[in-house]
Short mmCIF file of C-alpha atoms in Angstrom, two decimals:
data_model
loop_
_atom_site.label_atom_id
_atom_site.label_comp_id
_atom_site.label_asym_id
_atom_site.label_seq_id
_atom_site.Cartn_x
_atom_site.Cartn_y
_atom_site.Cartn_z
CA MET A 1 -28.08 17.60 5.08
CA THR A 2 -24.92 15.64 4.37
CA LEU A 3 -26.62 13.04 2.11
CA GLN A 4 -28.45 15.40 -0.02
CA ARG A 5 -24.97 17.43 -0.29
CA HIS A 6 -22.36 14.75 -1.03
CA ALA A 7 -24.23 11.23 -1.77
CA ARG A 8 -25.51 10.33 -5.46
CA SER A 9 -28.43 8.03 -5.76
CA VAL A 10 -27.62 4.72 -7.55
CA ASP A 11 -29.72 1.63 -8.55
CA GLY A 12 -29.03 -0.95 -5.94
CA THR A 13 -30.81 -3.91 -7.95
CA ILE A 14 -27.60 -3.41 -10.13
CA PRO A 15 -24.57 -5.46 -8.78
CA VAL A 16 -22.17 -3.39 -7.49
CA ALA A 17 -19.65 -4.62 -9.91
CA ALA A 18 -21.52 -3.25 -12.51
CA LEU A 19 -21.34 0.32 -11.65
CA LEU A 20 -17.67 0.60 -10.88
CA TYR A 21 -15.40 3.05 -13.14
CA SER A 22 -12.98 1.59 -15.43
CA ASP A 23 -10.21 2.01 -13.28
CA GLU A 24 -11.91 1.38 -9.97
CA GLU A 25 -11.77 -1.93 -7.54
CA SER A 26 -13.99 -3.34 -5.02
CA TYR A 27 -12.02 -3.96 -1.56
CA ALA A 28 -14.80 -4.77 0.96
CA SER A 29 -18.14 -4.93 2.40
CA GLN A 30 -20.26 -5.33 5.33
CA ASP A 31 -23.93 -5.93 5.61
CA GLY A 32 -26.24 -4.80 8.67
CA VAL A 33 -24.88 -0.99 8.33
CA GLY A 34 -26.83 1.69 9.36
CA ILE A 35 -26.46 5.53 8.56
CA TYR A 36 -26.50 8.30 10.70
CA ASP A 37 -27.11 11.85 8.73
CA GLY A 38 -24.98 14.29 10.93
CA VAL A 39 -26.10 13.07 14.61
CA GLN A 40 -29.51 12.11 13.45
CA LYS A 41 -30.71 8.27 12.21
CA SER A 42 -31.35 8.37 8.46
CA ILE A 43 -34.99 6.64 8.53
CA ASN A 44 -34.51 5.35 5.50
CA HIS A 45 -30.78 3.82 5.60
CA GLN A 46 -30.88 1.47 8.64
CA ASN A 47 -30.22 -1.77 7.38
CA GLY A 48 -27.83 -2.03 4.18
CA THR A 49 -24.72 -3.28 2.89
CA VAL A 50 -21.72 -1.31 2.81
CA TYR A 51 -19.10 -1.55 -0.18
CA VAL A 52 -15.75 0.17 -0.32
CA THR A 53 -13.84 0.64 -3.53
CA SER A 54 -10.71 2.40 -4.27
CA HIS A 55 -12.86 6.01 -5.28
CA ARG A 56 -16.11 5.66 -3.52
CA LEU A 57 -18.27 3.96 -0.76
CA PHE A 58 -21.61 2.61 -1.72
CA TYR A 59 -24.79 1.79 0.53
CA ILE A 60 -27.07 -0.58 -0.80
CA ASP A 61 -30.27 -0.49 1.24
CA ALA A 62 -31.98 -4.06 1.73
CA ALA A 63 -35.53 -3.06 1.86
CA LYS A 64 -35.69 -0.63 -1.17
CA PRO A 65 -32.20 -1.12 -3.19
CA HIS A 66 -33.71 0.76 -6.01
CA SER A 67 -34.63 4.09 -4.35
CA GLN A 68 -32.79 4.07 -1.34
CA SER A 69 -29.26 3.48 -2.31
CA PHE A 70 -26.62 6.13 -2.79
CA VAL A 71 -22.63 6.14 -3.73
CA LEU A 72 -20.33 8.65 -1.68
CA ASP A 73 -16.78 10.08 -3.26
CA LEU A 74 -13.90 9.36 -1.19
CA SER A 75 -12.51 12.47 -2.82
CA SER A 76 -14.59 14.40 -0.77
CA VAL A 77 -13.61 12.80 2.45
CA VAL A 78 -11.43 15.02 4.94
CA LYS A 79 -10.79 12.70 7.82
CA THR A 80 -12.44 9.62 9.56
CA GLN A 81 -12.97 8.44 13.31
CA TYR A 82 -13.79 5.28 14.93
CA TYR A 83 -15.68 4.31 17.76
CA ALA A 84 -15.88 0.89 19.26
CA GLY A 85 -18.95 1.04 21.06
CA LEU A 86 -19.91 0.43 24.24
CA PHE A 87 -22.59 -1.89 26.41
CA THR A 88 -25.56 -1.55 23.87
CA SER A 89 -24.14 1.09 21.60
CA SER A 90 -22.67 -0.26 18.11
CA PRO A 91 -19.38 0.62 16.82
CA LYS A 92 -19.50 3.47 14.54
CA VAL A 93 -17.09 5.12 11.96
CA THR A 94 -17.57 8.70 11.60
CA ILE A 95 -16.58 10.17 8.13
CA TYR A 96 -16.11 14.11 7.91
CA LEU A 97 -16.82 15.56 4.24
CA THR A 98 -15.92 18.99 2.90
CA LEU A 99 -18.18 21.96 2.92
CA GLU A 100 -18.00 22.06 -0.96
CA ALA A 101 -20.62 20.08 -2.53
CA PRO A 102 -19.28 17.67 -5.62
CA ALA A 103 -18.54 19.75 -8.68
CA ALA A 104 -20.55 17.02 -10.94
CA ALA A 105 -24.21 17.81 -11.69
CA ASP A 106 -26.98 16.20 -10.07
CA GLY A 107 -28.19 12.74 -12.11
CA ASP A 108 -24.90 12.38 -13.86
CA GLU A 109 -24.39 8.57 -14.55
CA ALA A 110 -21.07 6.76 -14.79
CA GLY A 111 -21.48 5.75 -18.26
CA GLU A 112 -22.09 9.54 -19.80
CA SER A 113 -19.48 11.31 -21.74
CA TRP A 114 -19.24 14.97 -21.35
CA GLN A 115 -17.50 17.78 -23.38
CA CYS A 116 -15.26 20.55 -21.68
CA GLU A 117 -16.72 24.22 -22.83
CA VAL A 118 -13.03 25.53 -22.32
CA CYS A 119 -10.71 23.16 -24.48
CA ASP A 120 -13.59 21.12 -26.05
CA PHE A 121 -12.25 17.83 -24.94
CA ARG A 122 -14.46 15.29 -24.73
CA ASN A 123 -14.22 13.18 -21.56
CA PRO A 124 -14.40 9.53 -21.57
CA PRO A 125 -17.53 8.03 -19.32
CA GLY A 126 -16.55 6.08 -16.35
CA SER A 127 -13.28 7.78 -15.99
CA SER A 128 -13.40 7.56 -11.88
CA PRO A 129 -14.76 10.70 -9.83
CA THR A 130 -11.96 13.11 -11.24
CA ALA A 131 -14.53 13.52 -14.21
CA ALA A 132 -16.14 16.76 -12.48
CA LYS A 133 -12.91 18.36 -13.70
CA CYS A 134 -11.71 18.25 -17.32
CA ALA A 135 -9.03 15.64 -17.72
CA LEU A 136 -7.09 17.79 -20.12
CA CYS A 137 -7.05 21.12 -18.98
CA GLY A 138 -8.47 20.62 -15.13
CA VAL A 139 -11.29 23.19 -15.44
CA PRO A 140 -14.25 22.38 -13.20
CA ARG A 141 -17.13 21.07 -15.18
CA SER A 142 -20.14 23.42 -15.49
CA LYS A 143 -23.05 23.08 -13.36
CA ALA A 144 -25.16 22.96 -16.64
CA ARG A 145 -25.36 19.17 -17.58
CA SER A 146 -24.56 18.67 -21.06
CA THR A 147 -25.93 15.46 -22.47
CA VAL A 148 -24.84 13.08 -24.79
CA PRO A 149 -23.78 13.28 -27.73
CA ILE A 150 -22.96 17.18 -27.76
CA PRO A 151 -22.29 18.57 -31.25
CA PRO A 152 -19.13 20.64 -31.74
CA ARG A 153 -19.48 23.82 -30.93
CA ALA A 154 -18.78 26.63 -33.71
CA VAL A 155 -15.83 28.51 -33.65
CA SER A 156 -17.92 31.88 -33.81
CA ALA A 157 -20.13 31.00 -31.00
CA PRO A 158 -19.58 33.13 -27.55
CA PRO A 159 -18.55 31.12 -24.43
CA SER A 160 -21.52 29.95 -22.42
CA SER A 161 -22.48 31.78 -19.22
CA ALA A 162 -20.99 29.30 -17.11
CA TYR A 163 -17.57 29.95 -18.50
CA LEU A 164 -18.05 33.83 -18.32
CA LEU A 165 -18.59 33.56 -14.48
CA SER A 166 -15.86 30.87 -14.03
CA SER A 167 -13.08 32.33 -15.68
CA SER A 168 -13.71 35.86 -17.05
CA PRO A 169 -10.62 37.73 -17.24
CA PRO A 170 -10.06 41.30 -15.23
CA THR A 171 -11.96 44.19 -16.61
CA ALA A 172 -10.70 47.48 -17.25
CA PRO A 173 -12.44 50.66 -15.55
CA GLY A 174 -14.44 51.43 -18.68
CA GLY A 175 -16.09 48.05 -18.48
CA ARG A 176 -13.92 46.35 -21.29
CA PRO A 177 -11.78 43.51 -20.17
CA LYS A 178 -8.18 43.85 -20.64
CA GLU A 179 -7.64 40.43 -22.60
CA VAL A 180 -9.68 37.93 -24.04
CA ALA A 181 -9.54 34.09 -23.29
CA CYS A 182 -9.30 31.57 -25.80
CA PRO A 183 -12.28 29.58 -25.54
CA ALA A 184 -10.05 26.30 -26.70
CA CYS A 185 -6.82 26.51 -24.86
CA THR A 186 -7.69 29.58 -22.39
CA PHE A 187 -4.77 31.51 -23.38
CA LEU A 188 -5.25 35.31 -22.53
CA ASN A 189 -5.20 37.45 -26.24
CA HIS A 190 -4.97 40.99 -26.76
CA PRO A 191 -8.51 42.45 -27.09
CA ALA A 192 -7.49 43.75 -30.57
CA LEU A 193 -7.05 40.10 -31.84
CA THR A 194 -9.62 37.97 -33.53
CA GLU A 195 -7.99 34.61 -33.34
CA CYS A 196 -5.92 33.03 -30.54
CA GLU A 197 -2.19 33.54 -30.89
CA ILE A 198 -1.63 30.00 -29.88
CA CYS A 199 -4.24 27.68 -31.40
CA GLY A 200 -5.51 30.10 -33.96
CA THR A 201 -8.78 29.68 -32.69
CA ALA A 202 -11.64 32.16 -33.41
CA LEU A 203 -12.01 34.58 -30.09
CA PRO A 204 -15.38 35.55 -28.73
CA ASP A 205 -16.50 39.24 -28.90
CA PRO A 206 -15.85 40.60 -25.39
CA ALA A 207 -19.10 41.42 -23.88
CA PRO A 208 -19.20 44.47 -21.79
CA LEU A 209 -19.97 44.09 -18.28
CA MET A 210 -22.38 46.54 -16.20
CA ASN A 211 -20.47 48.71 -13.98
CA SER A 212 -23.21 48.55 -11.26
CA GLU A 213 -22.48 45.20 -10.47
CA PRO A 214 -19.43 44.50 -8.24
CA SER A 215 -17.11 42.06 -10.00
CA SER A 216 -17.49 39.58 -6.91
CA ARG A 217 -19.77 39.08 -4.33
CA PRO A 218 -19.73 37.31 -0.89
CA VAL A 219 -21.95 34.17 -1.13
CA THR A 220 -24.52 33.39 1.75
CA PRO A 221 -23.84 30.22 3.23
CA SER A 222 -26.90 27.68 3.19
CA PRO A 223 -28.55 27.25 6.31
CA ASP A 224 -26.95 23.78 6.63
CA GLU A 225 -23.68 24.82 6.94
CA SER A 226 -24.01 26.51 10.13
CA GLY A 227 -22.62 23.34 12.12
CA ASN A 228 -20.32 20.49 11.68
CA ASP A 229 -23.07 18.05 11.48
CA SER A 230 -23.77 19.29 8.16
CA THR A 231 -20.49 17.71 7.02
CA MET A 232 -20.52 14.49 8.99
CA LEU A 233 -21.79 11.00 8.26
CA ARG A 234 -21.42 7.82 10.48
CA LEU A 235 -21.72 4.10 9.54
CA SER A 236 -23.13 2.24 12.76
CA PHE A 237 -22.42 -1.45 12.46
CA ARG A 238 -24.83 -3.63 13.91
CA LYS A 239 -23.44 -7.27 12.95
CA GLY A 240 -19.81 -6.57 13.29
CA GLY A 241 -16.91 -5.97 10.81
CA ASP A 242 -16.27 -2.86 11.86
CA LYS A 243 -12.69 -2.99 12.54
CA ALA A 244 -11.77 -4.67 9.04
CA LEU A 245 -13.92 -2.32 6.98
CA TYR A 246 -12.38 0.59 8.52
CA ALA A 247 -9.17 -0.62 8.20
CA VAL A 248 -9.88 -1.24 4.01
CA LEU A 249 -11.60 2.48 4.26
CA LYS A 250 -8.15 4.23 5.60
CA ARG A 251 -6.02 2.23 2.99
CA SER A 252 -8.38 3.42 0.36
CA LEU A 253 -8.28 7.11 1.71
CA LEU A 254 -4.33 6.99 1.76
CA GLY A 255 -3.93 5.34 -1.77
CA LYS A 256 -5.94 8.05 -3.24
CA ALA A 257 -6.47 6.21 -6.53
CA TRP A 258 -8.67 9.13 -7.69
CA GLN A 259 -5.38 11.19 -8.13
CA VAL A 260 -3.25 9.11 -9.63
CA HIS A 261 -5.37 7.92 -12.48
CA ALA A 262 -6.29 11.81 -13.29
CA TYR A 263 -2.36 12.76 -13.45
CA ALA A 264 -1.73 9.65 -15.63
CA LEU A 265 -4.97 10.32 -17.92
CA ARG A 266 -3.88 14.28 -18.03
CA CYS A 267 -0.71 13.33 -19.23
CA THR A 268 -1.44 11.19 -21.47
CA ASN A 269 -4.20 14.07 -22.94
CA ILE A 270 -1.37 16.25 -23.20
CA ALA A 271 0.46 14.15 -25.39
CA LEU A 272 -2.46 13.70 -27.50
CA THR A 273 -2.89 17.51 -27.68
CA LEU A 274 0.95 18.06 -28.51
CA GLU A 275 0.90 15.57 -31.53
CA ARG A 276 -2.38 16.89 -32.83
CA LEU A 277 -0.91 20.63 -32.87
CA ARG A 278 2.35 19.23 -34.23
CA ARG A 279 0.22 17.99 -37.48
CA LYS A 280 -1.17 21.44 -37.62
CA ARG A 281 2.36 23.24 -37.98
CA LEU A 282 3.40 20.59 -40.63
CA ASP A 283 0.27 21.47 -42.46
CA GLY A 284 1.23 25.18 -41.80
CA ARG A 285 -2.09 26.03 -39.89
CA LEU A 286 -0.04 26.93 -36.64
CA PRO A 287 1.86 30.37 -36.08
CA HIS A 288 5.33 30.18 -35.74
CA ARG A 289 5.12 32.11 -32.14
CA ALA A 290 2.72 29.31 -31.24
CA TRP A 291 4.96 26.31 -32.09
CA ASN A 292 7.62 27.64 -29.85
CA VAL A 293 5.41 27.63 -26.96
CA LEU A 294 4.31 24.29 -27.33
CA GLY A 295 8.13 23.40 -27.70
CA LEU A 296 8.72 24.83 -24.32
CA VAL A 297 5.89 22.70 -22.93
CA ARG A 298 7.17 19.63 -24.78
CA GLY A 299 10.36 20.22 -23.03
CA LEU A 300 8.83 20.49 -19.68
CA MET A 301 6.85 17.31 -20.37
CA HIS A 302 9.79 15.60 -21.43
CA GLY A 303 11.77 16.25 -18.30
CA VAL A 304 9.12 15.07 -16.23
CA GLN A 305 8.51 11.70 -17.78
CA THR A 306 12.73 11.08 -17.92
CA SER A 307 12.50 12.17 -14.16
CA ALA A 308 9.83 9.40 -13.46
CA GLN A 309 11.65 6.90 -15.49
CA SER A 310 14.77 7.46 -13.61
CA ALA A 311 13.21 7.37 -10.07
CA GLN A 312 11.54 4.09 -11.49
CA LEU A 313 14.71 2.67 -12.59
CA ASP A 314 16.37 3.82 -9.26
CA MET A 315 13.51 1.66 -7.29
CA ASN A 316 13.89 -1.02 -9.37
CA ASP A 317 17.64 -1.60 -8.92
CA ALA A 318 17.34 -0.98 -5.23
CA LEU A 319 14.50 -3.74 -4.97
CA LYS A 320 16.73 -5.88 -7.04
CA ASP A 321 19.72 -5.35 -4.70
CA LEU A 322 17.41 -5.95 -1.59
CA ASP A 323 16.42 -9.40 -3.28
CA ALA A 324 19.82 -10.45 -3.60
CA LEU A 325 20.94 -9.27 -0.03
CA MET A 326 18.04 -11.56 1.05
CA ILE A 327 19.13 -14.56 -0.89
CA LYS A 328 22.82 -14.04 0.78
CA ALA A 329 21.41 -13.79 4.02
CA ARG A 330 19.63 -17.14 3.56
CA GLU A 331 22.83 -18.78 2.33
CA MET A 332 24.60 -17.36 5.43
CA VAL A 333 21.95 -18.59 7.65
CA ARG A 334 22.42 -22.40 6.11
CA LEU A 335 26.36 -22.21 6.41
CA ALA A 336 25.88 -21.04 9.86
CA GLY A 337 23.79 -24.04 10.90
CA GLU A 338 25.96 -26.48 9.11
CA LEU A 339 28.99 -25.12 10.95
CA ASN A 340 27.28 -25.30 14.46
CA GLU A 341 26.43 -29.05 13.46
CA ARG A 342 29.87 -29.93 12.62
CA LEU A 343 30.98 -27.95 15.85
CA THR A 344 28.59 -30.00 17.93
CA ALA A 345 29.39 -33.33 16.28
CA VAL A 346 33.33 -32.39 17.18
CA THR A 347 32.60 -31.53 20.51
CA ASP A 348 30.54 -34.93 21.52
CA LEU A 349 33.34 -36.79 19.70
CA ASN A 350 36.26 -35.27 21.67
CA GLY A 351 34.07 -35.38 24.92
CA SER A 352 35.89 -34.13 28.15
CA SER A 353 39.11 -34.86 26.64
CA ALA A 354 42.33 -32.10 26.90
CA GLY A 355 42.17 -29.85 23.99
CA THR A 356 41.61 -26.64 22.52
CA GLU A 357 38.52 -27.52 20.50
CA PRO A 358 36.04 -26.40 22.99
CA GLU A 359 37.27 -22.86 23.28
CA THR A 360 37.74 -23.02 19.50
CA ALA A 361 34.04 -23.76 19.16
CA THR A 362 32.93 -21.51 21.95
CA PHE A 363 34.58 -18.54 20.13
CA ILE A 364 33.10 -19.57 16.84
CA ARG A 365 29.81 -19.53 18.08
CA SER A 366 30.30 -16.45 20.07
CA SER A 367 31.49 -14.66 16.41
CA LEU A 368 28.10 -15.61 14.96
CA ALA A 369 25.95 -14.62 17.36
CA GLN A 370 27.39 -11.30 17.45
CA LEU A 371 26.85 -11.33 13.61
CA GLY A 372 22.81 -11.98 14.37
CA LEU A 373 23.22 -15.72 13.59
CA GLN A 374 22.30 -17.20 16.89
CA MET A 375 21.86 -20.79 16.86
CA THR A 376 19.51 -23.00 18.55
CA ASP A 377 20.62 -25.42 21.16
CA VAL A 378 23.86 -23.65 21.94
CA PRO A 379 24.51 -22.35 25.42
CA VAL A 380 24.30 -18.68 25.79
CA THR A 381 27.52 -16.83 27.13
CA LEU A 382 28.19 -13.19 27.68
CA ASP A 383 30.38 -12.17 24.68
CA MET A 384 27.11 -13.43 22.38
CA ALA A 385 25.22 -10.90 24.10
CA ARG A 386 25.49 -6.91 23.39
CA ASP A 387 24.91 -6.05 26.76
CA GLU A 388 24.99 -7.67 30.20
CA LYS A 389 21.21 -7.23 30.98
CA ARG A 390 20.31 -8.83 27.46
CA TRP A 391 22.51 -11.58 28.60
CA TYR A 392 20.53 -12.44 31.55
CA GLU A 393 17.23 -12.00 29.40
CA GLN A 394 18.76 -14.68 27.33
CA LEU A 395 19.69 -16.83 29.96
CA ALA A 396 16.26 -16.44 31.54
CA ARG A 397 14.69 -18.05 28.36
CA GLU A 398 17.47 -20.90 28.26
CA LEU A 399 16.84 -21.84 31.81
CA ALA A 400 12.73 -21.77 31.32
CA ALA A 401 13.33 -24.24 28.42
CA VAL A 402 15.47 -26.46 30.77
CA LEU A 403 12.81 -26.70 33.31
CA GLN A 404 9.61 -26.48 31.45
CA GLY A 405 11.00 -28.03 28.11
CA THR A 406 11.79 -26.57 24.63
CA GLY A 407 10.80 -22.89 24.52
CA GLY A 408 9.32 -22.89 28.04
CA LYS A 409 5.67 -23.71 26.91
CA ASN A 410 3.99 -26.43 28.67
CA GLY A 411 6.90 -28.89 27.95
CA THR A 412 8.12 -31.79 29.83
CA GLY A 413 11.54 -30.27 31.35
CA LEU A 414 13.14 -30.72 34.64
CA MET A 415 10.16 -29.06 36.41
CA GLY A 416 7.85 -31.88 34.89
CA ASP A 417 4.92 -32.33 37.09
CA ARG A 418 6.86 -31.89 40.61
CA GLY A 419 5.69 -28.17 40.91
CA ILE A 420 8.66 -27.48 43.55
CA ILE A 421 12.49 -27.99 42.92
CA PRO A 422 15.29 -26.74 45.11
CA LEU A 423 17.96 -24.09 43.70
CA ASP A 424 20.88 -26.53 43.96
CA GLU A 425 19.21 -29.19 42.01
CA VAL A 426 18.37 -26.84 39.45
CA TRP A 427 21.70 -24.87 39.22
CA GLY A 428 23.67 -28.60 38.80
CA ALA A 429 21.26 -29.74 36.15
CA TRP A 430 21.47 -26.48 34.26
CA ASN A 431 25.30 -26.41 34.31
CA ARG A 432 25.57 -30.26 33.17
CA ALA A 433 22.93 -29.30 30.14
CA ARG A 434 25.45 -26.08 29.61
CA GLY A 435 28.48 -28.18 28.97
CA VAL A 436 31.44 -26.17 29.25
CA ALA A 437 29.79 -22.81 29.63
CA LEU A 438 29.51 -23.00 33.15
CA LEU A 439 27.58 -20.37 35.56
CA THR A 440 28.66 -19.28 38.88
CA PRO A 441 25.91 -19.31 41.43
CA SER A 442 26.02 -15.72 41.75
CA GLN A 443 25.18 -15.26 37.92
CA PHE A 444 22.52 -18.18 38.29
CA LEU A 445 20.87 -16.10 41.14
CA GLN A 446 20.68 -13.17 38.97
CA VAL A 447 19.07 -14.78 36.25
CA LEU A 448 16.08 -15.79 38.75
CA PRO A 449 14.22 -12.48 38.60
CA HIS A 450 14.06 -12.59 34.81
CA LEU A 451 12.42 -16.21 34.72
CA PRO A 452 9.16 -15.51 35.50
CA ALA A 453 8.39 -13.39 32.46
CA HIS A 454 9.55 -16.72 30.15
CA THR A 455 7.75 -19.32 32.20
CA GLU A 456 4.18 -20.39 31.56
CA PRO A 457 2.86 -21.34 34.09
CA ILE A 458 4.85 -18.69 36.09
CA ILE A 459 8.01 -19.92 37.95
CA THR A 460 8.97 -18.12 40.82
CA GLU A 461 11.47 -18.42 43.95
CA ARG A 462 10.71 -18.89 47.23
CA THR A 463 12.53 -18.96 50.38
CA PHE A 464 11.58 -20.90 53.55
CA ARG A 465 12.20 -18.87 56.77
CA ALA A 466 13.15 -21.42 59.09
CA SER A 467 16.00 -23.11 57.19
CA GLY A 468 16.83 -20.53 54.55
CA LEU A 469 16.36 -23.25 51.88
CA ARG A 470 15.32 -21.37 48.40
CA VAL A 471 13.27 -23.55 45.98
CA LEU A 472 11.60 -22.68 42.27
CA HIS A 473 7.88 -23.53 42.51
CA THR A 474 4.79 -23.07 40.28
CA PRO A 475 1.41 -21.29 41.54
CA THR A 476 0.34 -24.49 43.03
CA TYR A 477 2.51 -24.48 45.88
CA THR A 478 2.45 -20.81 46.94
CA PRO A 479 2.04 -20.54 50.80
CA SER A 480 -1.54 -19.82 50.80
CA THR A 481 -2.47 -22.81 48.13
CA PHE A 482 -0.51 -25.31 49.80
CA ALA A 483 -1.94 -24.30 53.28
CA ALA A 484 -5.21 -24.25 51.47
CA ARG A 485 -4.67 -27.92 50.27
CA LEU A 486 -3.20 -29.09 53.58
CA HIS A 487 -6.50 -27.85 55.37
CA GLY A 488 -8.77 -30.07 53.07
CA MET A 489 -6.59 -32.91 53.32
CA LEU A 490 -6.47 -33.07 57.25
CA LEU A 491 -10.15 -31.98 57.36
CA MET A 492 -11.44 -35.20 55.22
CA SER A 493 -8.45 -37.75 56.63
CA GLY A 494 -7.77 -36.51 60.20
CA ALA A 495 -4.40 -36.07 61.65
CA ARG A 496 -1.28 -36.91 59.19
CA THR A 497 2.41 -37.40 59.61
CA THR A 498 4.94 -35.35 57.77
CA LEU A 499 5.65 -38.82 55.64
CA ASP A 500 2.29 -38.99 54.73
CA ILE A 501 1.90 -35.48 53.56
CA ALA A 502 5.06 -35.80 51.40
CA GLN A 503 3.71 -39.26 49.90
CA GLU A 504 0.31 -37.33 49.12
CA GLU A 505 2.09 -34.26 47.32
CA GLY A 506 4.63 -36.19 45.89
CA VAL A 507 7.92 -34.21 47.10
CA ALA A 508 10.44 -35.05 49.38
CA VAL A 509 10.29 -35.51 52.86
CA GLY A 510 12.31 -32.36 53.94
CA LEU A 511 10.28 -30.23 51.46
CA ALA A 512 7.28 -31.11 52.88
CA ALA A 513 8.54 -30.64 56.39
CA GLU A 514 9.56 -27.01 55.43
CA MET A 515 6.11 -26.43 53.97
CA VAL A 516 4.25 -27.78 56.65
CA ASP A 517 6.51 -25.61 59.54
CA GLU A 518 5.49 -22.55 57.53
CA ALA A 519 1.77 -23.68 57.68
CA GLU A 520 2.14 -24.33 61.43
CA ALA A 521 3.58 -20.96 61.62
CA GLN A 522 0.43 -19.65 59.90
CA GLY A 523 -2.05 -20.78 62.59
CA VAL A 524 -3.18 -23.45 59.82
CA VAL A 525 -2.32 -26.63 61.33
CA CYS A 526 -1.20 -27.78 65.08
CA ARG A 527 1.28 -30.45 66.40
CA ASP A 528 0.88 -33.20 68.30
CA GLU A 529 4.01 -34.97 69.72
CA ALA A 530 3.84 -38.65 70.61
CA GLU A 531 5.89 -40.57 73.23
CA ARG A 532 8.00 -42.16 70.94
CA GLY A 533 8.99 -38.64 69.00
CA GLU A 534 6.44 -39.20 66.13
CA VAL A 535 4.85 -35.95 64.88
CA ARG A 536 1.52 -36.04 63.63
CA TRP A 537 -0.47 -32.97 62.26
CA TRP A 538 -4.11 -31.56 63.30
CA LEU A 539 -6.24 -28.78 62.07
CA ASN A 540 -5.73 -25.69 64.46
CA VAL A 541 -8.92 -25.27 66.09
CA PHE A 542 -7.76 -23.19 68.68
CA GLN A 543 -6.91 -20.53 66.09
CA GLU A 544 -10.45 -18.46 66.67
CA TYR A 545 -11.09 -19.58 70.21
CA VAL A 546 -11.34 -16.95 73.11
CA TRP A 547 -10.19 -17.85 76.44
CA ASP A 548 -12.32 -16.39 79.00
CA GLY A 549 -9.46 -16.46 81.87
CA GLN A 550 -10.93 -19.16 83.77
CA ASP A 551 -9.29 -22.15 84.81
CA THR A 552 -10.70 -25.57 83.96
#
């Protein structure tokens, strides 16, 4: 099962902050989370709190935190998948893990140090999940658990069986290894040598291998590797918080803090080893050939460090240039605003007198707009936009502000509480607001199709069929809405004249007559013409009447 292969038990009664590695940070947590081991629910993990850190994922059980809590290394995660839930199904985050189980031995504690069996380096406790590999030479840790403290190995001691199985050199046909690996630096030495050419460590006697046993054999997969469910773990969120935690989990997986720390620690340990070998060279305990090889390694390390420092300096310079550019941009915006205010003041002082100042002001404002320094409360002209379509979009936004107020969002503009207004009135009022940058009627009509996208509530155009009158109106004055409202008015108060309807709606008499005529065409009302020419409107009760053809 996935939990048995990849998860490690922790004591949930201890605060999570005390269980973190020295280089580990806690990002987010969420309670009310259940665990699916593959596609089946894990009976013992159905109500707990999940913690996401830079290196691991903690599950602290609410009922039995001491025995049912566990931790999962994020370095084992291959990919993740999010399910938003449906009806009674709760949101879930699926975590796909590697087929290989973590290399560290079961039961390792975060505060336990261990000694590498290849280079004898003692790895510090709590140095992130990369402690499963030696921070100096990168060799995976042996399955055999080493306890603390570990006595230093004797120079003449043969390598452990785990080392022979994991790093034994190729063998000759006679059964004797061609080369002998140094137990300290892993350099492959000639079988005739008794000491390592590089570090001078005594080499172990090459143990003869049995010819009847093949050098390698296929490994039988475990039963739980037969399907994809064996590498899948699901988090079921019963109390919400799934989106926020999933975002943090993806950020932690992309950061790969465990790899960053491992690289920095390895560079530090290599530098310490080179310094230790340099002292051996000064004491005369290191062969000259080995010192030449170490000089080559030192040169490579210096090149890597120089490249990293150069890249860091270039990045810092780029950020400084970006900061300076942002400061200059803010100054340009401020200067553009001051220039626009001065131009507006001069234009207001000159008024409508003859002169070249309005044209000059328009040219300067157009130049500022082309530089991306668009000013507020300035009429939009064609030379300010990059193309004609963008110009009409900006004009529609400007018209929305005139009709409904600043920004076109529930302000008090030309439309106000009227709900319907003729196009000629809108065109005249808009041109008065624009000053010298006037719009022709054809340009005004081309702006109207873009207007609904910038108004709230939506303002659309309507044309009355009888007279051809064109108006702008809100949703309260659509033909169906007005007809329903007129039906209710006549039903409650009886017959009404056009003047009464205009007063009730708060519109001009001409507009009221146009709307009532359309309602008559729909069959909602019918007219009653009096002797003196007065017209009264009644509900059309004849609309659904079926005549039998008989004269009365």
